[in-house]
């Protein structure tokens, strides 16, 4: 049996060699700590690696990924990541990056039984219900899923804005939240230009173009 995982370990050795050839102090610098400016909340999809698609490297982005890039306040995992990123690392930007052709979004558009994942997908179904007047009128399956991808990112930005962690950061005026969508079609990221107009309220107002 071919050990397919071996290529990862071999790849690591090659990467170390190549990296040191370019910068002999690379790992020495990394070991001194991190000060990333960005928190990335993306999808677990293997085709959406934060550093690779943004042309960044080690130390640049603090990353949290889950199925369909959801911000769920009862999820201790993402809330811990958020608190550490905002209060300890003091990131300046939080990016919620969804992507078209998202398997999580596609799954939420069905009534299939996905076991325990049903609980997670329910958050997406809630987004659907909120915008059902828009989504029910889109007949094309792909177009409907793409619209839900966009609406989901907007809702997750709102969920972020409602957290006490972000509200507290805004009192210090140090944080911007962005909603982006990545496309496999051309590799480009689209900025949804979600503008938060009222920073110091628990009910922020957004403009979406
Ligand atoms: Zn996805």
Short mmCIF file of C-alpha atoms and ligand atoms in Angstrom, two decimals:
data_model
loop_
_atom_site.label_atom_id
_atom_site.label_comp_id
_atom_site.label_asym_id
_atom_site.label_seq_id
_atom_site.Cartn_x
_atom_site.Cartn_y
_atom_site.Cartn_z
CA UNK A 1 0.00 0.00 0.00
CA UNK A 2 1.31 3.39 -0.95
CA UNK A 3 1.53 5.67 2.06
CA UNK A 4 -0.04 8.76 0.54
CA UNK A 5 0.67 10.76 3.68
CA UNK A 6 4.42 10.28 3.16
CA UNK A 7 4.36 12.90 0.44
CA UNK A 8 3.40 15.48 3.07
CA UNK A 9 6.45 14.67 5.19
CA UNK A 10 8.67 14.63 2.12
CA UNK A 11 7.09 17.91 1.02
CA UNK A 12 7.88 19.42 4.43
CA UNK A 13 11.57 18.51 4.11
CA UNK A 14 11.74 20.06 0.67
CA UNK A 15 9.93 23.18 1.89
CA UNK A 16 12.39 23.61 4.78
CA UNK A 17 15.31 23.27 2.39
CA UNK A 18 13.86 25.75 -0.13
CA UNK A 19 12.86 28.20 2.59
CA UNK A 20 16.29 28.20 4.23
CA UNK A 21 17.92 28.67 0.84
CA UNK A 22 15.92 31.87 0.44
CA UNK A 23 16.20 33.06 4.05
CA UNK A 24 18.56 31.29 6.48
CA UNK A 25 16.91 33.10 9.44
CA UNK A 26 13.31 32.26 8.49
CA UNK A 27 12.58 29.85 11.34
CA UNK A 28 14.59 31.87 13.84
CA UNK A 29 12.33 34.84 13.09
CA UNK A 30 9.14 32.75 13.34
CA UNK A 31 10.16 31.40 16.73
CA UNK A 32 10.30 34.92 18.12
CA UNK A 33 6.49 35.19 18.07
CA UNK A 34 3.61 36.32 15.89
CA UNK A 35 1.97 39.70 15.27
CA UNK A 36 -0.50 39.14 12.42
CA UNK A 37 -2.69 42.05 11.32
CA UNK A 38 -5.52 39.85 10.09
CA UNK A 39 -7.95 37.29 11.41
CA UNK A 40 -9.32 35.12 8.63
CA UNK A 41 -12.59 33.26 9.08
CA UNK A 42 -12.93 30.95 6.11
CA UNK A 43 -14.38 27.65 5.00
CA UNK A 44 -12.69 24.33 5.77
CA UNK A 45 -12.82 23.51 2.06
CA UNK A 46 -9.37 22.26 1.00
CA UNK A 47 -9.43 24.59 -1.99
CA UNK A 48 -9.50 27.78 0.08
CA UNK A 49 -6.12 28.12 1.86
CA UNK A 50 -5.95 31.64 3.32
CA UNK A 51 -2.24 32.27 2.84
CA UNK A 52 -2.01 30.78 -0.62
CA UNK A 53 -4.90 32.68 -2.19
CA UNK A 54 -3.80 35.99 -0.66
CA UNK A 55 -0.14 35.62 -1.53
CA UNK A 56 0.87 35.82 2.13
CA UNK A 57 3.02 33.59 4.29
CA UNK A 58 3.71 32.28 7.77
CA UNK A 59 2.95 34.83 10.46
CA UNK A 60 0.71 37.04 8.31
CA UNK A 61 -2.79 35.72 9.07
CA UNK A 62 -4.41 34.22 12.16
CA UNK A 63 -6.82 31.63 10.79
CA UNK A 64 -10.08 30.00 11.81
CA UNK A 65 -11.89 27.74 9.37
CA UNK A 66 -15.09 25.74 9.65
CA UNK A 67 -17.77 24.43 7.33
CA UNK A 68 -19.22 27.43 5.46
CA UNK A 69 -17.31 30.07 7.48
CA UNK A 70 -19.91 30.53 10.20
CA UNK A 71 -19.66 32.80 13.23
CA UNK A 72 -21.67 31.09 15.96
CA UNK A 73 -21.61 32.76 19.36
CA UNK A 74 -22.14 29.47 21.20
CA UNK A 75 -19.13 27.93 19.43
CA UNK A 76 -16.36 28.16 22.01
CA UNK A 77 -13.79 27.40 19.33
CA UNK A 78 -14.40 30.45 17.14
CA UNK A 79 -15.10 32.71 20.13
CA UNK A 80 -11.73 31.76 21.66
CA UNK A 81 -9.97 32.42 18.36
CA UNK A 82 -11.78 35.75 18.05
CA UNK A 83 -10.94 36.87 21.57
CA UNK A 84 -7.28 35.92 21.25
CA UNK A 85 -6.98 37.58 17.84
CA UNK A 86 -8.66 40.82 18.90
CA UNK A 87 -7.52 41.23 22.49
CA UNK A 88 -4.07 39.63 22.54
CA UNK A 89 -2.79 39.78 18.97
CA UNK A 90 -4.71 43.03 18.38
CA UNK A 91 -5.47 42.30 14.74
CA UNK A 92 -6.64 45.32 12.74
CA UNK A 93 -8.90 43.48 10.31
CA UNK A 94 -11.23 40.50 10.47
CA UNK A 95 -12.07 38.93 7.14
CA UNK A 96 -15.00 36.58 6.68
CA UNK A 97 -14.22 34.88 3.38
CA UNK A 98 -16.84 32.61 1.86
CA UNK A 99 -16.53 30.95 -1.52
CA UNK A 100 -18.80 30.02 -4.40
CA UNK A 101 -19.43 26.28 -4.93
CA UNK A 102 -19.42 25.78 -1.17
CA UNK A 103 -20.36 22.20 -0.27
CA UNK A 104 -21.71 23.35 3.10
CA UNK A 105 -24.06 25.83 1.45
CA UNK A 106 -25.12 23.24 -1.14
CA UNK A 107 -25.86 20.75 1.66
CA UNK A 108 -27.95 23.33 3.52
CA UNK A 109 -30.10 23.73 0.42
CA UNK A 110 -31.19 20.09 0.67
CA UNK A 111 -33.27 18.17 3.16
CA UNK A 112 -30.73 15.35 3.32
CA UNK A 113 -29.73 13.87 6.67
CA UNK A 114 -26.05 14.68 7.34
CA UNK A 115 -26.01 13.37 10.90
CA UNK A 116 -24.43 15.67 13.44
CA UNK A 117 -23.62 18.17 10.68
CA UNK A 118 -27.36 18.92 10.51
CA UNK A 119 -26.91 21.04 13.65
CA UNK A 120 -24.19 23.11 12.01
CA UNK A 121 -26.08 23.46 8.72
CA UNK A 122 -29.09 24.77 10.61
CA UNK A 123 -27.29 28.11 10.93
CA UNK A 124 -27.18 28.31 7.14
CA UNK A 125 -30.80 27.27 6.86
CA UNK A 126 -31.65 30.14 9.21
CA UNK A 127 -29.91 32.53 6.82
CA UNK A 128 -31.98 31.03 4.00
CA UNK A 129 -35.22 31.56 5.90
CA UNK A 130 -34.29 35.16 6.66
CA UNK A 131 -33.88 35.85 2.94
CA UNK A 132 -36.40 33.34 1.58
CA UNK A 133 -38.28 36.09 -0.27
CA UNK A 134 -35.16 36.67 -2.37
CA UNK A 135 -33.88 33.10 -2.61
CA UNK A 136 -37.21 31.41 -3.38
CA UNK A 137 -37.43 33.53 -6.53
CA UNK A 138 -34.16 32.24 -7.96
CA UNK A 139 -34.86 29.13 -10.04
CA UNK A 140 -31.36 28.30 -11.16
CA UNK A 141 -29.80 26.00 -8.57
CA UNK A 142 -26.26 27.38 -8.94
CA UNK A 143 -27.40 31.00 -8.84
CA UNK A 144 -29.48 30.31 -5.74
CA UNK A 145 -26.51 28.69 -3.97
CA UNK A 146 -24.21 31.56 -5.00
CA UNK A 147 -26.67 34.10 -3.59
CA UNK A 148 -26.84 32.17 -0.33
CA UNK A 149 -23.03 32.17 -0.19
CA UNK A 150 -23.09 35.99 -0.39
CA UNK A 151 -25.95 36.45 2.07
CA UNK A 152 -24.24 34.07 4.46
CA UNK A 153 -21.06 36.15 4.49
CA UNK A 154 -23.10 39.28 5.21
CA UNK A 155 -24.86 37.53 8.09
CA UNK A 156 -21.59 36.26 9.53
CA UNK A 157 -20.14 39.78 9.45
CA UNK A 158 -23.22 40.89 11.37
CA UNK A 159 -22.79 38.05 13.83
CA UNK A 160 -19.21 39.17 14.41
CA UNK A 161 -20.31 42.75 14.95
CA UNK A 162 -22.75 41.64 17.62
CA UNK A 163 -20.12 39.90 19.74
CA UNK A 164 -19.01 41.66 22.89
CA UNK A 165 -15.40 41.16 21.79
CA UNK A 166 -15.92 43.25 18.65
CA UNK A 167 -18.15 45.77 20.40
CA UNK A 168 -15.42 46.34 23.00
CA UNK A 169 -12.76 46.67 20.29
CA UNK A 170 -14.85 49.32 18.54
CA UNK A 171 -14.84 51.39 21.71
CA UNK A 172 -11.10 51.56 21.09
CA UNK A 173 -11.78 52.15 17.38
CA UNK A 174 -9.23 49.61 16.26
CA UNK A 175 -11.00 47.05 14.15
CA UNK A 176 -12.49 46.66 10.69
CA UNK A 177 -14.59 43.71 9.52
CA UNK A 178 -14.73 42.68 5.88
CA UNK A 179 -16.92 40.29 3.90
CA UNK A 180 -15.25 38.63 0.92
CA UNK A 181 -16.08 35.85 -1.54
CA UNK A 182 -13.49 33.70 -3.28
CA UNK A 183 -14.24 32.15 -6.66
CA UNK A 184 -12.71 29.00 -8.10
CA UNK A 185 -13.65 30.21 -11.58
CA UNK A 186 -10.92 32.81 -11.79
CA UNK A 187 -9.14 32.66 -8.42
CA UNK A 188 -10.19 36.20 -7.55
CA UNK A 189 -11.61 37.43 -4.26
CA UNK A 190 -14.57 39.80 -4.42
CA UNK A 191 -14.98 42.39 -1.66
CA UNK A 192 -18.68 42.70 -0.80
CA UNK A 193 -17.98 46.20 0.55
CA UNK A 194 -20.01 45.73 3.66
CA UNK A 195 -19.71 49.09 5.36
CA UNK A 196 -20.36 49.36 9.05
CA UNK A 197 -21.65 52.85 9.58
CA UNK A 198 -22.35 52.96 13.29
CA UNK A 199 -19.50 51.64 15.29
CA UNK A 200 -20.59 52.21 18.84
CA UNK A 201 -23.97 50.61 18.93
CA UNK A 202 -25.13 47.10 19.64
CA UNK A 203 -27.34 47.34 16.56
CA UNK A 204 -24.93 48.43 13.84
CA UNK A 205 -26.32 49.49 10.47
CA UNK A 206 -24.85 48.06 7.30
CA UNK A 207 -24.91 49.04 3.70
CA UNK A 208 -24.55 46.32 1.10
CA UNK A 209 -23.96 47.11 -2.55
ZN1 LIG B 1 -17.18 25.85 1.68
#
